[in-house]
Coordinates of C-alpha atoms in Angstrom, one line a residue:
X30 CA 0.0 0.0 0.0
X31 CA 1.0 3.5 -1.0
X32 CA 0.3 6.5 1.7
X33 CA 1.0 10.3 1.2
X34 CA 1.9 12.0 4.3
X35 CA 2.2 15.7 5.1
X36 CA 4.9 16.8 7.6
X37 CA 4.9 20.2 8.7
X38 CA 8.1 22.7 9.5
X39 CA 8.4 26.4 10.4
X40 CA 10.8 28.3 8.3
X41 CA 13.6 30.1 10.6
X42 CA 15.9 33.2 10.2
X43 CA 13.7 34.5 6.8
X44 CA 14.5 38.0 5.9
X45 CA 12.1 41.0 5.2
X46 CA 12.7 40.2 1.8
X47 CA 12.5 36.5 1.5
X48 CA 8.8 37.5 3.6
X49 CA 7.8 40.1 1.0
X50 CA 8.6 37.9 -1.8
X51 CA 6.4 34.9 0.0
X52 CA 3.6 37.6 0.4
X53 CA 3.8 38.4 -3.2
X54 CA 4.1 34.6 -4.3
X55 CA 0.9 34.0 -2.5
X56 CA -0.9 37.3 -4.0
X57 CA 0.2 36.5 -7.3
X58 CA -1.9 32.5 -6.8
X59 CA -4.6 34.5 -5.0
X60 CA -5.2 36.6 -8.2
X61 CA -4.9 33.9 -10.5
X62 CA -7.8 32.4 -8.5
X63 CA -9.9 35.3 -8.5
X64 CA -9.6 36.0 -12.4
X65 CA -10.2 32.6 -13.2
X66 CA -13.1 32.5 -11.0
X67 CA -14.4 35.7 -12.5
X68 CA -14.5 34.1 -16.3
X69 CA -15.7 30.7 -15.2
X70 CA -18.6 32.6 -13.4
X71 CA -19.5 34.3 -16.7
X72 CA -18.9 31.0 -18.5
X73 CA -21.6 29.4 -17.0
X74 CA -24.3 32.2 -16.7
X75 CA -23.9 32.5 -20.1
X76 CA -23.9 28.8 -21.5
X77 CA -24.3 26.9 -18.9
X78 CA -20.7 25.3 -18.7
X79 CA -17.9 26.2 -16.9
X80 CA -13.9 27.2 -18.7
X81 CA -11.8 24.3 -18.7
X82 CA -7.9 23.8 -16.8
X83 CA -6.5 23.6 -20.5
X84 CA -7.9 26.9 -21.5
X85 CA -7.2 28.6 -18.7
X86 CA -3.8 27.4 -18.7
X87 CA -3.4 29.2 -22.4
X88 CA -5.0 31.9 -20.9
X89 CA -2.7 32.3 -18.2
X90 CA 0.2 32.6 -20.3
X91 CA -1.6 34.7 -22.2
X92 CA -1.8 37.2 -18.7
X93 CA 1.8 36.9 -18.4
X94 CA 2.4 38.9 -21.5
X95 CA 0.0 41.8 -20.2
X96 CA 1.7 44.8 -19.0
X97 CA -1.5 44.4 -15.8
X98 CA -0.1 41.5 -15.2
X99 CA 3.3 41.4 -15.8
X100 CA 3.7 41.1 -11.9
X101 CA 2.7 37.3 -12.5
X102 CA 6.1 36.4 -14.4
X103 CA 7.4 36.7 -10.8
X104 CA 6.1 33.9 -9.5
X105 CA 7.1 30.2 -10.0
X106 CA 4.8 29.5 -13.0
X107 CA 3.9 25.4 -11.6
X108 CA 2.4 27.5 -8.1
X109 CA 0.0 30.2 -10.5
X110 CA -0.7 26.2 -12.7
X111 CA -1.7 24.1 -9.6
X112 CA -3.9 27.1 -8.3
X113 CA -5.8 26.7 -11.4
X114 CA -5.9 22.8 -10.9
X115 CA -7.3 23.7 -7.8
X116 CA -10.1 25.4 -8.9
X117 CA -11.1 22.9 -10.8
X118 CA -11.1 20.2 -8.4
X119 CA -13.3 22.7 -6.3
X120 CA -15.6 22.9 -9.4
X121 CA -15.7 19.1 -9.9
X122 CA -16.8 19.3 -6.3
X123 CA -19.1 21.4 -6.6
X124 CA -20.5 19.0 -9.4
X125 CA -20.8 16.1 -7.5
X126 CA -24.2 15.6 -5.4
X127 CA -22.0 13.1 -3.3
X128 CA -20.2 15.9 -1.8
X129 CA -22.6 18.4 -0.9
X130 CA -19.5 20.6 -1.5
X131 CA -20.1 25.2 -1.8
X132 CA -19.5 26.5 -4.7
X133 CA -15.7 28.2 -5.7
X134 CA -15.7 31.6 -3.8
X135 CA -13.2 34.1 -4.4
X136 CA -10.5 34.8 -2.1
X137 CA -9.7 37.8 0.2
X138 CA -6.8 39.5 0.8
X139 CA -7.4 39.4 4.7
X140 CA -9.6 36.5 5.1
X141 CA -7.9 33.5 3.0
X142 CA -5.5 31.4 4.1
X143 CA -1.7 33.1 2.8
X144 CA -0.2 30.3 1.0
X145 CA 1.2 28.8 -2.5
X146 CA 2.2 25.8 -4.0
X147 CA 5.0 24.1 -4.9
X148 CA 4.6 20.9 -7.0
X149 CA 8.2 19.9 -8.2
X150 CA 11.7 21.3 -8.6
X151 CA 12.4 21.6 -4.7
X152 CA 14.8 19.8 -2.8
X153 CA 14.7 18.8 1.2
X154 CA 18.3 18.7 2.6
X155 CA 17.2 17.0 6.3
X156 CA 20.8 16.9 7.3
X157 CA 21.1 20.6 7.3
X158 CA 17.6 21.2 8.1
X159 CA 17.1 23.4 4.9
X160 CA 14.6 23.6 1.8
X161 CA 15.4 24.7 -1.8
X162 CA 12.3 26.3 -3.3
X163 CA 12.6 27.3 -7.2
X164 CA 13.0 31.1 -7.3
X165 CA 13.3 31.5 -4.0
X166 CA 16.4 29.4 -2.9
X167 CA 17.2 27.8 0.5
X168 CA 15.9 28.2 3.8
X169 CA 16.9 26.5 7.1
X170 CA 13.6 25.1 8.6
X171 CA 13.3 23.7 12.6
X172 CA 13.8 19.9 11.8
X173 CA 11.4 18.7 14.8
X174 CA 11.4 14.9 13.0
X175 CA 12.8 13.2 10.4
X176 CA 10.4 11.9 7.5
X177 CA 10.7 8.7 5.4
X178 CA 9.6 8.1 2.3
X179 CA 9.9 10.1 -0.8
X180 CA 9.3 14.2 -1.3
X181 CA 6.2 14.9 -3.6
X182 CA 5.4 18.5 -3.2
X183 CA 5.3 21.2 -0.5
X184 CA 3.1 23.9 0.4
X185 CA 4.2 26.7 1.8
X186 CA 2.0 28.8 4.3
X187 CA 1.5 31.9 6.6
X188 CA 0.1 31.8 10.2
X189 CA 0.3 34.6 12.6
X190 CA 3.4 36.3 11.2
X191 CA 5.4 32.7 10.9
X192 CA 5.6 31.0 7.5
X193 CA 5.7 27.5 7.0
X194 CA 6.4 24.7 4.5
X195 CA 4.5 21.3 4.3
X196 CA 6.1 18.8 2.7
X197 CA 4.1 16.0 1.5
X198 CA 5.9 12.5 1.2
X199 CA 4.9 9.0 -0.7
X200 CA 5.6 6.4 2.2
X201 CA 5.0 2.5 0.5
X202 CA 4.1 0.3 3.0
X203 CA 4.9 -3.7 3.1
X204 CA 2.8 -6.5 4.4
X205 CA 5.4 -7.6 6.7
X206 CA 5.5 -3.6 8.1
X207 CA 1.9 -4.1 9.4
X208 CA 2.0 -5.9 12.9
X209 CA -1.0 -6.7 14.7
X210 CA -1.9 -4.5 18.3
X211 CA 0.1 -5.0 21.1
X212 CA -2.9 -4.6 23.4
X213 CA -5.8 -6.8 23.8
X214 CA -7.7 -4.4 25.8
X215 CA -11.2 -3.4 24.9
X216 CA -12.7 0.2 27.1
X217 CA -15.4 2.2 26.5
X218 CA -15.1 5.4 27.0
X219 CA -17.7 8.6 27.7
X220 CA -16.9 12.0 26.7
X221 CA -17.7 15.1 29.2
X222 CA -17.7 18.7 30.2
X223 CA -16.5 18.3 34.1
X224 CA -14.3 15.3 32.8
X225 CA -13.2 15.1 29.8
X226 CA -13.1 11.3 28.9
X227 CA -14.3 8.8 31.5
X228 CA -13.2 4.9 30.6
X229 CA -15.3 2.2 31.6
X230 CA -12.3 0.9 33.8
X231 CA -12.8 3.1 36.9
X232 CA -10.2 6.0 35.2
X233 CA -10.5 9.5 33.8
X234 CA -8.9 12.4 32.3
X235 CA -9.7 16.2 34.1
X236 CA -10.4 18.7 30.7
X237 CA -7.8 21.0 29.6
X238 CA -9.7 24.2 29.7
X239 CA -8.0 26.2 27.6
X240 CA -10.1 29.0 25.9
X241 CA -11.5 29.6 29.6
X242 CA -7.6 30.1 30.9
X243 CA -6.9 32.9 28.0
X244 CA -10.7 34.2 27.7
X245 CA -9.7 37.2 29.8
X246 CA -6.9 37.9 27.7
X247 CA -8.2 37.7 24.4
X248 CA -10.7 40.1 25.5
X249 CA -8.8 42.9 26.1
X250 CA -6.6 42.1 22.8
X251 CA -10.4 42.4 21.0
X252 CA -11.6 45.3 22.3
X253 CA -8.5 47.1 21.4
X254 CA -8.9 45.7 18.2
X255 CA -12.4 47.0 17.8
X256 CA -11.0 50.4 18.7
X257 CA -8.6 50.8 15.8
X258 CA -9.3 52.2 12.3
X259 CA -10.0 49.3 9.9
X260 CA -6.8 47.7 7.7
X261 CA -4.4 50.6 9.4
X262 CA -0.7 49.9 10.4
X263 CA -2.3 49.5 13.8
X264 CA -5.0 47.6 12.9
X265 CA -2.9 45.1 11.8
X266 CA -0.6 45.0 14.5
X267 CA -3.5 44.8 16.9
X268 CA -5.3 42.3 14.3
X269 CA -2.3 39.6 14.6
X270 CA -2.0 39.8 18.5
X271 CA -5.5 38.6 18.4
X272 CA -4.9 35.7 16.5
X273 CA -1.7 35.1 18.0
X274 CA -3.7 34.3 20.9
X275 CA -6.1 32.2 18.9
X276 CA -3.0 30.3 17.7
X277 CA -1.8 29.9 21.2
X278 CA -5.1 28.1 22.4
X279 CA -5.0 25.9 19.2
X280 CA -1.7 24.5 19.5
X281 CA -2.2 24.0 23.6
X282 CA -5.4 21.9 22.5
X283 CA -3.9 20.3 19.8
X284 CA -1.4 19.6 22.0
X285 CA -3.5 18.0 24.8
X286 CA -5.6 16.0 22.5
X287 CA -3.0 14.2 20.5
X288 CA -0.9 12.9 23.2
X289 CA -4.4 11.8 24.7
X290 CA -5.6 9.8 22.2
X291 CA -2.2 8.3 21.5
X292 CA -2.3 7.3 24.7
X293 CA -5.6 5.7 24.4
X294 CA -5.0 4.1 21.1
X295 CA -1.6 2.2 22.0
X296 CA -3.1 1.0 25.3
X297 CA -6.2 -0.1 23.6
X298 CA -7.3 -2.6 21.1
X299 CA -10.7 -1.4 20.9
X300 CA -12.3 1.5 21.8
X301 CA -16.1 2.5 22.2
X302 CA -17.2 6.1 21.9
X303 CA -21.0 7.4 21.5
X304 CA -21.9 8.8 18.6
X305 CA -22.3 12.9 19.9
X306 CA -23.9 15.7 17.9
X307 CA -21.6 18.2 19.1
X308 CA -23.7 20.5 17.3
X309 CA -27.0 19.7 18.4
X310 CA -25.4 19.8 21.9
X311 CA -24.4 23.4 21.1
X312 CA -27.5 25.1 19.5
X313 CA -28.8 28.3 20.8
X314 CA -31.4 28.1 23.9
X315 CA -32.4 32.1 22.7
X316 CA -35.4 30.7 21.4
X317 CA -37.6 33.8 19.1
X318 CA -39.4 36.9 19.5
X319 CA -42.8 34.7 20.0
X320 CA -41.4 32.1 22.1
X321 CA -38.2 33.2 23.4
X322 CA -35.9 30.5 25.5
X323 CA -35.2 30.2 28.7
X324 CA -31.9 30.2 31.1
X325 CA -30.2 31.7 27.7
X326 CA -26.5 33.1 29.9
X327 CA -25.9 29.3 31.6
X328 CA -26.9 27.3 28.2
X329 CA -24.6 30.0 26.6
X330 CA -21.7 29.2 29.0
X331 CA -22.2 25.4 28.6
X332 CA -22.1 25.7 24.9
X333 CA -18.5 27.7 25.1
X334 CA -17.6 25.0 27.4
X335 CA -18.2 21.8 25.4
X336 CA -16.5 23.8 22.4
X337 CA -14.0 24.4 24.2
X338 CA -13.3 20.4 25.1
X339 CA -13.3 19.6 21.4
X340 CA -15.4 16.7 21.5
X341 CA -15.7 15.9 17.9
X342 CA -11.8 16.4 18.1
X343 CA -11.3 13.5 20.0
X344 CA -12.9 10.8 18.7
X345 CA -11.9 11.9 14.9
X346 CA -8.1 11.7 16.1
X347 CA -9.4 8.2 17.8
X348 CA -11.3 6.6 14.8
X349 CA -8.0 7.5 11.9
X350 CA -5.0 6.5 14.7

């Protein structure tokens, strides 16, 4: 059996440069999608069909030669190429009743994720912790674990100021690699608010409460926030404190959550979970103008709470390890 795995590695000691040329990289794809978008929208009011990859592709070098977009010939040409391969898998999703999948929307500046492609010509150097990317050149990256298999493609990313590269590998895995579970154990196990996961053998885990912990804090980063002047210098400094805090909680959660159900997994053979609607559990007690709810503030509080547990979390983590 043949696997693709995605390992991912924060870029260290990038200049203001190298970060300006990133930004542009990733402007340049967002563009592309919007443009693209744009014309297949048309397309299909107007015949009923959408433009095809191959045509935009033609199209696209056709772009290049524009003096409006000239800015495109900066950018490694495959990145612009897989962003329109993109699209149309989002289109083909779109398609397919199966899926239930939204339509293509465009992208924001400020509200999509910050982040290109790169489908070939890089090189990983695990020894020296650095990347090549084409156009670019070589970065050092924080080699937290070394990957096996073979390189495929790597996408690199922007999060809270911090860029990143995820580098996707083809691992083949043998018959004689697959060894059956060291446990024989078989626990049930009930998911909580006041504990987090209680096991049918007597044990339990206390929750990790970590939105309440920083709640306080990202408060007071908000409202200062909401006292700036939209997209100004300040704006965005006060705009990436916030979700530096958001960032914060994620990765203590994430954090939490997988060394818990590792735990659980290599202990145990088989484990039973019910099946919880964490968004039933979470709906809105408000109620309407004609019959409005009742104890609104505590079903509020409990809501915030069992969001922030991450139920759903931890049995998806359970269920693929």
């Amino acid at each position: 059996m043949v696997i693709r795995k995605a390992h991912i590695y924060r870029l260290r000691r990038l200049t203001d440069a190298a970060k300006r040329r990133m930004m542009r990289w990733a402007g340049c794809v967002r563009k592309v999608w919007n443009k693209a978008l744009h014309l297949q929208y048309d397309a299909l009011e107007k015949t009923g069909k959408i433009i095809s990859y191959a045509k935009l592709n033609k199209m696209l070098t056709a772009w290049k030669k524009e003096q409006e977009f000239s800015f495109l010939n900066d950018c490694y040409s495959q990145s612009l190429q897989s962003t329109l391969l993109n699209l149309k898998q989002a289109w083909e999703n779109f398609f397919n009743p199966e899926l239930d999948a939204g339509r293509p929307k465009p992208k924001k500046k400020h509200r999509s994720r910050t982040s290109f492609h790169v489908p070939q010509h890089f090189e990983v150097n695990q020894n020296n912790s650095r990347i090549f990317l084409p156009k670019l050149g070589w970065f050092k990256y924080f080699n937290s674990r070394i990957f096996d298999g073979v390189p495929k493609n790597v996408t690199v990313s922007e999060k809270c100021g911090e860029w990143y590269v995820s580098i996707q590998v083809e691992i083949e895995i043998k018959d004689e690699d697959v060894k059956p579970h060291p446990s024989n154990q078989v626990v049930a196990m009930d998911l909580g608010v006041t504990k987090l996961a209680a096991f049918s053998d007597g044990t339990f885990v206390a929750p990790e409460s970590v939105f309440r912990k920083s709640e306080r804090k990202l408060a007071r980063a908000q409202r200062t926030l909401a006292r700036k002047t939209k997209f100004s210098n300040n704006w965005r400094k006060a705009k990436l404190k916030v979700a530096k805090i958001y960032n914060k909680i994620k990765n203590i959660r994430n954090d939490f959550h997988y060394k818990l159900t590792t735990r659980i997994c290599n202990n145990h053979a088989i484990v039973i979970v019910e099946n919880l609607n964490v968004k039933s559990m979470t709906a809105s007690a408000a109620g309407t103008l004609e019959e409005p709810g009742t104890n609104v503030k505590a079903k509020s509080g409990l809501n915030k709470s069992i969001l922030d547990r991450a139920l759903g979390e931890i049995i998806r983590q359970c269920d693929y390890k």
